[in-house]
């Protein structure tokens, strides 16, 4: 009996094999992000094409990649592929087991600085969510990572929307091995009141189950855990990689 690769594996291949265009001065990556809220339901919003007998999710992603009107696609284990003209589609109430929906975010780096996002310094621009960021793969304490971001004219990243959180998480899972990163969130000023680097309170908050718990009464800083898509409060003196964000 033929065994089909997992969705996760095929989406990795979709990024690596079919979704990168190379040119002399411009690199674009189309990162396919799974919209978990639309799993196992029929997605009928903005359908521009429906094809049966599509062998893999990779083939479905290729069809969307090459269609200029396609911003997301739905693939089902029954081998149906639907292309959509909207990035964040809406679901119908119809149950559709095995259905997975993916939307496109464009990552872009250039040899010259453009739109205040210096690609030559290692920053990546995710145009779909308008965020310019750099992942630093040097482990350091939270305060040190904050200072290093500020020194470079950036800040520890603010993940204040589900779209921004998901795009950053999927980019890291696709391109990096490390799973834990400092982000710009802390309750240092007042215990239990978490504030972003821009001073805003938390609204969207994908905490690890049971967190924040201020374990040992000494967890005031927050890490992003990419393989589980959640946040965890941690002792600020622990050492992790970190993510800087440059305002556009």
Backbone as a ProteinNet text record, in pm:
[ID]
protein_1_A
[PRIMARY]
XXXXXXXXXXXXXXXXXXXXXXXXXXXXXXXXXXXXXXXXXXXXXXXXXXXXXXXXXXXXXXXXXXXXXXXXXXXXXXXXXXXXXXXXXXXXXXXXXXXXXXXXXXXXXXXXXXXXXXXXXXXXXXXXXXXXXXXXXXXXXXXXXXXXXXXXXXXXXXXXXXXXXXXXXXXXXXXXXXXXXXXXXXXXXXXXXXXXXXXXXXXXXXXXXXXXXXXXXXXXXXXXXXXXXXXXXXXXXXXXXXXXXXXX
[TERTIARY]
85.1	0	88.1	56.9	140	126.3	239.9	240.8	268.3	181	199.4	274.3	366	440.1	344.9	387.2	304.8	288.6	183	161.7	282.9	334.6	445.6	567.3	597.7	711.9	689.8	569.5	544.2	547.6	505.2	511.8	656.1	740.1	882.2	935.9	898.1	943.2	886.5	764.1	702.6	783.4	835.3	917.5	1052.4	1114	1249.4	1254.5	1159.5	1170.1	1099.8	981.1	903	876.7	912.8	862.8	972.5	1087.2	1194.8	1237	1228.6	1276.4	1405.4	1508.7	1636.2	1662.9	1711.2	1755.3	1883.8	1948.1	2077.5	2068.6	1963.9	1958.1	1838.8	1760.3	1636.5	1607.7	1578.8	1541.2	1401.8	1309.6	1174	1141.7	1084.5	1039.3	889.9	814.6	673.1	653.8	627	613.3	466.3	436.8	299.1	272.6	177	145.5	10.8	8.5	-116.7	-207	-331	-431.8	-504.8	-461.8	-512.9	-661	-713.5	-854.6	-943.9	-886.1	-964.5	-932	-884.9	-857.7	-986.5	-999.8	-1111.8	-1247.6	-1246.7	-1372.3	-1360.7	-1475.1	-1475.2	-1452.6	-1358.5	-1330.2	-1384.1	-1484.9	-1550.4	-1530.8	-1455.4	-1437.4	-1339.1	-1383.7	-1295	-1233.7	-1306.7	-1252.3	-1240.3	-1121.1	-1100	-1070.5	-1041.7	-1013.4	-1028	-1083.8	-1095.3	-1054.7	-960.4	-907.6	-905.4	-947.5	-942.9	-814.5	-786.4	-672.6	-538.8	-520.6	-391.4	-311.3	-199.2	-130.6	-83	-26.6	31.6	-1.3	18.1	-0.3	103	219.1	320.3	269.5	202.3	147	41.1	-38.5	-141	-76.6	30	98.7	161.7	210.8	268.3	162.8	42.7	-64.5	-96.5	-99.7	-127.7	-12.7	109.2	227.9	232.2	187	195.6	70.4	-28.3	-149.6	-144	-136.3	-119.1	-236.3	-351.6	-468.9	-483.8	-393.3	-406.2	-323.9	-392	-325.1	-331.4	-411.7	-417.7	-473.1	-455.2	-510	-553.6	-644.3	-691.3	-663.9	-599.8	-571.8	-630.6	-693.7	-755.6	-689.8	-688.3	-629.4	-708.1	-828	-898.4	-848	-735.6	-663	-733	-817.5	-876.9	-795.4	-785.1	-707.1	-794.4	-811.1	-889	-798	-797.5	-722	-816.4	-767.3	-850.5	-786.9	-871.6	-825.3	-805.3	-826.8	-809.5	-703.7	-629.5	-526.4	-588	-670.8	-734.3	-878.9	-899.9	-1032.5	-1122.7	-1251.3	-1349.8	-1398.9	-1438.4	-1481.8	-1633.1	-1680.9	-1822.5	-1842.9	-1966.8	-1989.4	-1980.5	-1950.3	-1946.6	-1817	-1829.4	-1712.2	-1644.8	-1512.9	-1436.8	-1308.6	-1313.8	-1196.9	-1077.4	-960	-839.1	-809.3	-894.7	-875.2	-781.3	-684.9	-591.7	-581.2	-581.6	-577	-444.8	-381.9	-253.5	-263	-204.2	-200.3	-55.7	-38.3	94.4	143.4	268	335.9	466.9	497.6	619.7	731.8	841.7	962.3	1059.1	1120	1201.2	1326.8	1442.6	1566.3	1630.7	1703.2	1768.1	1913.3	1991.1	2131	2146.6	2043.8	2045.2	1932.4	1946.5	1841	1722.7	1603.4	1482.4	1374.7	1293.5	1183	1231.5	1351.5	1409	1433.8	1435.8	1464.3	1595.9	1705.3	1839.2	1869.2	1833.6	1857.4	2004.1	2092.1	2235	2288.3	2212.3	2251.5	2184.1	2116	2054.4	1908.3	1848.7	1707	1620.6	1503.3	1408	1278.9	1224	1098	986.6	891.9	770.8	664.7	647	561.8	414.7	371.8	231.3	186.1	279.4	245.6	327.3	403	479.9	570.7	653.7	747.6	887.9	983.6	1125.1	1196.8	1261.1	1317.5	1447.5	1522.2	1645	1653.6	1682.5	1698.5	1847.2	1880.7	2020.1	2042.4	2138.5	2165.4	2285.6	2278.9	2374.6	2293.6	2321.7	2242.9	2289.7	2192.8	2223.8	2104.8	2124.2	2015.7	1918.6	1799.7	1696.4	1741.5	1794.2	1835.6	1945.4	2036.8	2145.5	2090.5	1996.8	1937.6	1859.2	1791.2	1720.3	1818.6	1930.7	2031	2092.6	2119.1	2179.1	2082.4	1954.8	1855.6	1851.4	1846.4	1839.9	1964.1	2078.5	2203.9	2202.3	2133.9	2126.8	2010.4	1944.3	1831.8	1702.2	1695.4	1577.6	1521.6	1432.9	1378.9	1354.5	1347.1	1302.1	1163.1	1137.6	1019.8	889.4	792	657.9	564	512.9	423.6	281.4	222.7	95.8	-27.8	-10	-124.9	-103.7	-212.2	-200.9	-128.7	-150.8	-85.7	65.8	107.8	250.7	317	252.8	305.2	320.6	218	219.9	325.5	335.9	433.1	576.5	607.7	742.6	772.2	676.5	695.6	720	638.5	653.9	784.6	825.2	952.7	1068.5	1066.8	1173.9	1171.5	1053.9	1045.8	1095.5	1076.5	1118.8	1268.9	1328	1465.5	1566.9	1522.1	1613.2	1591.9	1694.6	1685.2	1644	1688.3	1658.1	1507.7	1454.3	1310	1268.8	1363	1328.9	1400.1	1322.7	1375.9	1315	1399.5	1348	1262.8	1150.3	1068.4	1051.6	999.9	994.5	875	859.7	746	794.8	750.5	795.4	693.9	696.8	616.2	708.3	826	924.2	870.7	791.3	744.6	639	552.5	444.9	411.4	425.5	405.5	266	263.7	137.3	82.6	142.8	99.3	207.9	187	286.9	272.2	385.2	388.6	487.5	451.2	540.3	647.4	746.5	853.1	800.3	685.9	627.5	537.5	531	452.2	308.3	266.3	127	102.9	-20.3	-61.4	-83.2	-84.1	-105.5	-254	-287.6	-425.5	-423.9	-360.7	-339.4	-230	-255	-158.4	-164.5	-86.3	-83.2	10.4	-26.6	57.9	62	173.3	183.3	79.9	13.7	-83	-20.6	-86.1	-34.4	53.5	83.7	165.2	77.9	121.8	241.2	218	319.8	304.3	406.9	503.8	605.1	667.9	710.9	768.8	888.4	895.3	1000.1	999.2	886.8	870.4	977.2	1023.4	1135.6	1130.3	1011.7	998.3	926.8	1006.5	951.2	966	1035.8	1057.9	993.5	981.8	901.9	981.5	970.5	1028.6	918	948.1	865.5	917.5	829.2	865.7	802.9	883.6	829.1	765.9	818.3	766.1	627.9	588	454.3	367.4	425.8	352.4	299.8	373.8	325.1	436.4	396	490.3	503.7	617.9	639.7	716.8	672.6	748.3	867.1	982	1110.9	1194	1285.1	1382.2	1463.8	1471.2	1536.4	1686.5	1745.9	1890.5	1927.7	1829.5	1859.3	1903.5	1969	2024.6	1951.8	1906.3	1837.4	1877.4	1848.6	1856.3	1749.8	1756.7	1660.8	1627.3	1516.8	1467.6	1454.4	1522.5	1510.8	1414.4	1343.6	1249	1282.2	1292.3	1318.3	1187.4	1151.1	1025.9	1035.1	929.3	925.4	864.5
-119.8	0	124.1	218.3	337.6	425.2	473.5	560.6	703.9	796.5	935.9	1010.7	1099.5	1176.9	1261.7	1297.5	1378.6	1518.7	1588.2	1726.9	1812.1	1792.4	1874.4	1857.7	1733.7	1708.6	1770.8	1753.3	1805.3	1957.5	2022.4	2167.6	2214.8	2138.7	2171	2165	2058.7	2044	2153.8	2195.7	2301.3	2428.4	2459.2	2578.4	2559.5	2444.9	2423.8	2406.8	2330.5	2291	2383.1	2432.7	2499.9	2645.2	2695.7	2827.7	2930.4	2909.9	3006.5	3043.9	3173.7	3224	3299.1	3269.3	3336	3429.4	3551	3645.8	3708.7	3790.7	3843.9	3932.3	4013	4108.6	4087.9	3983.2	3970.4	3823.2	3793.4	3658.9	3663.6	3581.8	3578.3	3435.6	3423.7	3294.4	3303.7	3212.2	3204.7	3096.1	3137.2	3046	3010.8	2884.7	2839.6	2813.3	2884.3	2874.8	2806.2	2701	2629.9	2709.6	2729.7	2796	2687.8	2667	2556	2570	2692.6	2712.9	2654.2	2623.7	2571.6	2425.4	2353.7	2211.5	2130.4	2034.4	1939.2	2003.8	2119.4	2182.1	2221.6	2234.1	2274.5	2424.8	2466.6	2608.1	2645.3	2731.5	2766.5	2913.4	2986.3	3129.5	3156.6	3230.2	3273.1	3162.2	3055.7	2943.8	2983.8	2970	3003.3	2879.3	2767.5	2644.3	2526.3	2416.4	2292.3	2176.4	2095.5	1986.3	1859	1748.9	1618.8	1544.5	1439.9	1351.4	1424.7	1520.6	1587.2	1504.1	1450.9	1344.9	1387.4	1509.1	1550.9	1697	1735.9	1876	1963.5	1908.1	1981.5	2020.3	1927.3	1958.4	2068.2	2063	2165.6	2302.4	2304.6	2431.1	2487.6	2399.5	2446.1	2514.3	2454.4	2514.6	2654.6	2670.6	2802.4	2898	2849.3	2932.8	2991.5	2914.6	2959	3030.8	3044.4	3118	3255.8	3363.9	3498.4	3542.7	3479.6	3517.3	3435.8	3340.8	3249.1	3297.7	3310.8	3351.7	3244.7	3141.8	3031.4	2909.4	2792.5	2671.5	2575	2486.3	2381.9	2247	2158.7	2024.5	1921.6	1819.2	1715.2	1581.4	1493	1361.4	1277.4	1325.4	1256.7	1303	1379.6	1424.1	1536.7	1615.1	1733.3	1856.3	1948	2071.4	2189.5	2284.5	2405.5	2527	2613	2737.8	2851.5	2946.1	3055.8	3190.6	3287.9	3422.5	3510.1	3455	3530.4	3461.5	3541	3483.3	3415.5	3489	3434.9	3400.6	3279.7	3235.8	3209.3	3197.2	3162.7	3020.2	2954.6	2816.2	2806.3	2701.5	2668.9	2575.5	2553.8	2464.1	2316.1	2286.5	2148.1	2080.5	1966	1890.5	1823.2	1836.2	1778.2	1716.5	1593.4	1529	1523.6	1554.9	1549.9	1677.2	1777.3	1902.8	1995	2053.7	2148.2	2271.3	2389.4	2515.3	2586.4	2637.1	2705	2839.6	2944.1	3074.2	3118.6	3211	3249.5	3377.2	3373.4	3493.6	3503.7	3621.5	3640	3691.5	3619.8	3663.8	3716.4	3830.2	3895.2	3955.2	3925.2	3991	4046.9	4157.1	4219	4250.9	4270.4	4305.3	4449.5	4532.2	4670.6	4689.3	4789.4	4819.5	4880.4	4828.2	4884.7	4884.4	4988	4998.7	4985.2	5033.6	5031.5	4890	4790.7	4653.3	4610.2	4614	4590	4441.8	4391.5	4252.4	4214.6	4310.6	4279.1	4253.2	4294	4269.5	4145.8	4070.8	3947.5	3959	4076.5	4092.8	4034.7	3988.4	3930.7	4011.6	4042.8	4114.8	4018	3999.5	3922.9	4022.8	4034.7	4139.9	4121	3995.3	3971.4	4025.3	4033.3	4084.7	4208.8	4261.1	4385.2	4383.2	4280.9	4273	4247.8	4324.9	4311.5	4260.6	4145.2	4083.7	4011.1	3982.9	3904.9	3808.7	3682.4	3580.2	3569.4	3595.8	3586.5	3450.9	3377.1	3243.1	3243.1	3334.6	3342.2	3345.1	3254.3	3246.5	3351.4	3424.4	3528.7	3550	3627.6	3658.8	3758.7	3769.5	3855.8	4001.3	4054.3	4194.7	4221.7	4127.6	4143	4140.8	4051.6	4046.3	4174.1	4227.2	4355.2	4465.8	4471.1	4574.7	4561	4438.3	4416.8	4457.2	4426.4	4470.2	4622.1	4687	4833.3	4896.5	4834.3	4886.6	4884.4	4787.1	4776.5	4856.4	4936.2	5016.3	4938.6	4826.6	4740.9	4724.8	4630.3	4595.7	4445	4387.4	4248.9	4240.1	4136.3	4131.9	4133.2	4202.7	4212.6	4126.6	4019.9	3926.3	3947.4	4059.7	4099.9	4063.7	3993	3946.2	3800.5	3729.1	3588.5	3574.5	3669.4	3662.2	3678.3	3772.2	3798.1	3681.3	3634.6	3520.9	3398.1	3368.5	3249.6	3260.1	3378.4	3396.8	3380.4	3440.7	3429.6	3286	3222.7	3085.2	2990.4	3002.1	2912.1	2937.8	3065.3	3094.8	3028.1	3039.6	2980.4	2828.1	2767.6	2621.8	2572.9	2653	2614.4	2631.5	2733.5	2771.1	2751.8	2726.1	2714.8	2581.9	2540.2	2418.5	2447.2	2560.8	2594.3	2621.6	2589.8	2600.3	2708.4	2771.6	2864.7	2998.3	3107.2	3240.5	3343.4	3435.3	3548.1	3638	3686.5	3787.2	3906.3	4015.7	4140.5	4152.2	4055.9	4053.7	4023.2	4102.3	4083.8	4142.3	4090.7	4152	4202.3	4252.2	4302.5	4420.7	4507.2	4626.9	4594.4	4499.3	4462.7	4315.8	4236.9	4093.5	4060.3	3977	3933	4023.4	4141.5	4234.7	4236.6	4161.5	4150.4	4263.5	4328.6	4440.6	4411.2	4454.3	4442.2	4551.2	4537.6	4636	4773.4	4777.5	4906.7	4963.1	4895.9	4945	4898	4823	4779	4653.7	4643	4522	4407.3	4286.6	4167.4	4149.1	4121	4084	3940.6	3921	3785.7	3720.4	3597.9	3536.8	3384.6	3321.4	3174.6	3112.4	3122	3070.4	2918.1	2865.6	2723.7	2690.2	2575.2	2538	2545.9	2618.3	2636.6	2758.2	2827.5	2949	3071.5	3189.4	3212.8	3170.3	3109.5	3059	3114.6	3195.9	3257.5	3153.7	3043.2	2934.1	2982.8	2941.7	2982.1	3133.9	3198.3	3342.9	3423.2	3369.7	3434.2	3412	3426.5	3412.1	3534.9	3633.3	3760.6	3784.8	3695.6	3713.6	3599.1	3615.8	3522.5	3474.2	3343.5	3285.8	3236.9	3239.2	3176	3034.1	2935	2794.9	2754.3	2746.3	2736.4	2601.3	2492.1	2361.5	2334.6	2413.3	2398.7	2521	2626.6	2750.4	2820.8	2811.9	2881.3	2961.3	3041	3119.2	3055.9	3084.4	3035.9	3141.5	3168.6	3260.9	3186.6	3254.9	3193.2	3291.4	3238.2	3320.5	3402.3	3531.8	3621	3598	3526.2	3501.7	3376.2	3302.7	3189	3240.6	3155.9	3198.5	3130.5	3215	3165.3	3250	3198.9	3281	3389.6	3487.5	3597.5	3652.4	3725.7	3780.8	3932.5	4005.2	4151.2	4191.4	4298.2	4351.9	4497.3	4530.4	4669.4	4730.1	4843.7	4908.4	4963.2	4942.9	4988.3	5128.2
0	0	0	-85.2	-97.9	26	79.5	195.1	149.3	188.6	150.8	259.8	222.5	322.6	405.8	526.5	615.3	560	607.6	566.6	604.5	726.9	773.4	684.5	648.9	561.3	424.9	371.7	237.4	234.2	344.4	345.6	356.4	427.4	425.9	282.2	211.1	72.5	-15	14.1	-66.2	-57.3	60.8	76.6	8.6	31.1	-18	-168.9	-224.4	-364.3	-461.7	-421.7	-525.8	-499.7	-381.4	-345.2	-328.7	-393.6	-385.6	-527.5	-559.4	-687.9	-663.1	-738.6	-721.2	-838.6	-805.4	-906.5	-854.8	-936.4	-897.4	-774.5	-762.5	-652.3	-561.8	-581.5	-506.7	-476.6	-352.9	-313.5	-252.3	-302.9	-251	-208.8	-91.5	-43.5	-16.2	-73.7	-44.3	59.9	181.4	293.1	309.1	305.5	322.8	470.3	526	668.3	685	766.2	788.1	881.3	838.2	920.4	1000.2	1123.5	1203.2	1235.2	1230.1	1258.8	1149.5	1034.5	922.6	893.5	992.4	974.1	981.4	890.4	888.8	864.8	796.4	754.9	607.9	541.6	401.4	391.5	307.8	285.6	147.5	144.5	18.7	-17.5	60.3	39.5	-74.5	-176.2	-283.5	-365.6	-389.3	-466.7	-613.8	-668.8	-810.1	-893.9	-826.6	-899.8	-805.2	-857.6	-781.8	-872	-824.6	-906.4	-822.4	-882.1	-816.1	-853.6	-782.2	-810.2	-813.4	-721.7	-704.6	-604.4	-647.6	-572.2	-434.5	-421.5	-293.8	-265.7	-139.3	-101.9	-172.5	-203	-277.7	-415.5	-483.8	-616.1	-606.3	-500.1	-480.9	-456.8	-376.3	-349.4	-476.4	-563.9	-690.4	-776.2	-781.2	-860.7	-810.6	-677.6	-621.3	-648.1	-632.6	-653.1	-793.5	-891.3	-1030.6	-1079.8	-993.1	-1028.5	-963.3	-1041.9	-983.5	-897.1	-912	-833.2	-705.8	-684	-570.1	-450.9	-335.6	-212.6	-103.9	-125.7	-30.3	-102.2	-40.5	-100.5	9.1	-28.7	61.8	-2.5	73.4	22.3	118	59.5	139	108.8	207	186.8	86.7	44.8	-63.5	-200.3	-199.9	-320.3	-395.5	-326	-388.5	-351.1	-446.3	-428.5	-467.2	-377	-403.3	-390.8	-489.9	-485.4	-449.6	-368.4	-319.2	-352.7	-378.3	-412.9	-290.3	-170.6	-46.1	39.1	117.3	202.1	324.2	396.5	516.5	484	438.9	395.8	515.9	486	588.3	562.7	668.4	657.5	652.3	588.5	593.9	712.8	756.2	870.1	833.3	707.8	662.4	707.7	772.4	819.1	699.8	691.4	580.5	634.8	684	745.4	649.2	701.5	620.6	544.8	558.2	486	563.6	493.1	553.3	464.8	528.5	455.3	482.1	374.4	384.2	313.6	375.2	308.6	289.7	197.5	151.3	218.5	263.7	311.2	236.1	185.3	107.4	196.6	197	266.2	162.5	190.5	89	151.2	91.4	130.3	4.7	19.5	-95.9	-64.1	-168.4	-150.3	-104	-121.8	-75	24.1	111.7	206.7	133.2	157.6	100.2	206.1	204.3	298.8	442.6	471.2	606	658	570.3	612.4	548.8	624.2	566.8	544.5	428.7	396.9	399.8	368.3	367.7	508.6	610.1	749.4	807.9	722.7	769	807.1	785.7	816.4	704.9	742.1	647.8	654.6	538.2	530.7	493.1	584.2	553.5	511.3	380.8	329	363.9	374.2	402	535.9	632.9	765.4	800	702.3	716.8	839.6	849.7	960.9	908.1	961	926.9	1051.5	1042.5	1162.2	1130.4	1236.8	1224.5	1341.9	1311.4	1413.8	1447.8	1573.7	1619	1684.4	1632.6	1682.1	1776.3	1871.1	1981.1	2109.8	2201.1	2323.6	2423.9	2479.1	2575.7	2667.5	2774	2866.2	2803.3	2863.3	2805.2	2800.1	2910	2912.1	2810.3	2795.5	2698.3	2556.1	2529.4	2395.5	2367.1	2467	2449.4	2414.2	2486.7	2461.6	2323	2280.7	2148.8	2037.4	2053.9	1954.7	1948.4	2065.4	2067.8	2006.2	2030.4	1974.9	1822.8	1765	1618.4	1560	1643.7	1595.6	1585.5	1657.3	1653.2	1795.2	1812.1	1942.4	1944.3	2062	2069.6	2009.2	1934	1849.3	1930.2	1874.9	1933	1849	1908.5	1837.4	1887.8	1852.4	1912.2	1830.7	1718.3	1640.8	1603	1577.8	1540.7	1406.7	1314.3	1183.6	1196.3	1277.9	1295.9	1369.8	1475.2	1550.9	1461.4	1382.4	1297.6	1188.4	1125.3	1017.4	1067.9	1181.4	1237.4	1278.4	1344.9	1391.1	1274.6	1168.9	1054.7	979.9	971.6	905.6	980.9	1113.6	1194.1	1183.2	1191.1	1181.5	1046.1	943	809.2	788.8	854.8	823.1	935.3	1057.7	1171.3	1243.2	1319	1398.7	1542.6	1597.1	1736	1752.8	1872.4	1893.5	1993.9	2065.8	2173.1	2153.2	2161.3	2133.3	2228	2276.1	2351.9	2262.3	2316.8	2248.9	2342.9	2290.1	2366.2	2457.9	2548.8	2640.5	2781.5	2879.7	3017.1	3115	3239	3346.7	3457.4	3417.4	3512.2	3594.4	3532.6	3601.7	3706.8	3674.3	3766.5	3746.1	3848.7	3838.2	3786.2	3679.3	3621.6	3514	3495.9	3391	3283.5	3177.1	3071.4	2971	2943.2	2848.9	2737.6	2616.4	2501.5	2504.8	2421.9	2411	2371.8	2303.9	2266.6	2376.1	2491.4	2603.3	2606.3	2503.8	2495.7	2579.6	2629.2	2699.3	2601.7	2654.8	2573.3	2546.5	2420.8	2385.7	2333	2216.8	2166.9	2250.6	2304.2	2396.2	2390.8	2302.9	2295.1	2399.1	2525.6	2633.1	2633.3	2678.4	2708.9	2816.5	2807.4	2911.4	3050.5	3140.1	3275.1	3292.5	3184.3	3189.2	3157.6	3204.5	3286.9	3431.5	3490.9	3627.5	3725.8	3674.9	3761.6	3854.6	3796.7	3874.1	3956.4	4080	4174.1	4198	4163.2	4182.4	4109.4	3996.4	3928.3	3777.7	3717.8	3572.5	3516.9	3475.5	3430	3281	3210.7	3067.2	2990.9	2858.8	2779	2658.2	2631.7	2511.6	2418.2	2290.1	2188.3	2169.1	2179.7	2156.4	2023.4	1919.2	1784	1753.2	1808.2	1768.8	1827.5	1928.4	1985.2	1961	1904.3	1872.7	1996.9	2109.6	2227	2294.4	2395.6	2474.8	2612.9	2678.2	2813.5	2892.6	3015.9	3100.3	3160	3162.6	3194.4	3277.8	3357	3428.5	3328	3348.7	3252.9	3240.6	3333.7	3329.2	3251.2	3209.5	3123	2986.9	2910.7	2781.5	2665.5	2574.2	2454.5	2333.6	2215.8	2095.5	2105.3	2016.6	2026.1	1887.4	1880.3	1754.1	1767.1	1679.5	1674.7	1563.2	1587	1488.9	1460.1	1332.9	1292.2	1241.8	1298.7	1259.9	1118	1042.2	902.5	892.7
[MASK]
++++++++++++++++++++++++++++++++++++++++++++++++++++++++++++++++++++++++++++++++++++++++++++++++++++++++++++++++++++++++++++++++++++++++++++++++++++++++++++++++++++++++++++++++++++++++++++++++++++++++++++++++++++++++++++++++++++++++++++++++++++++++

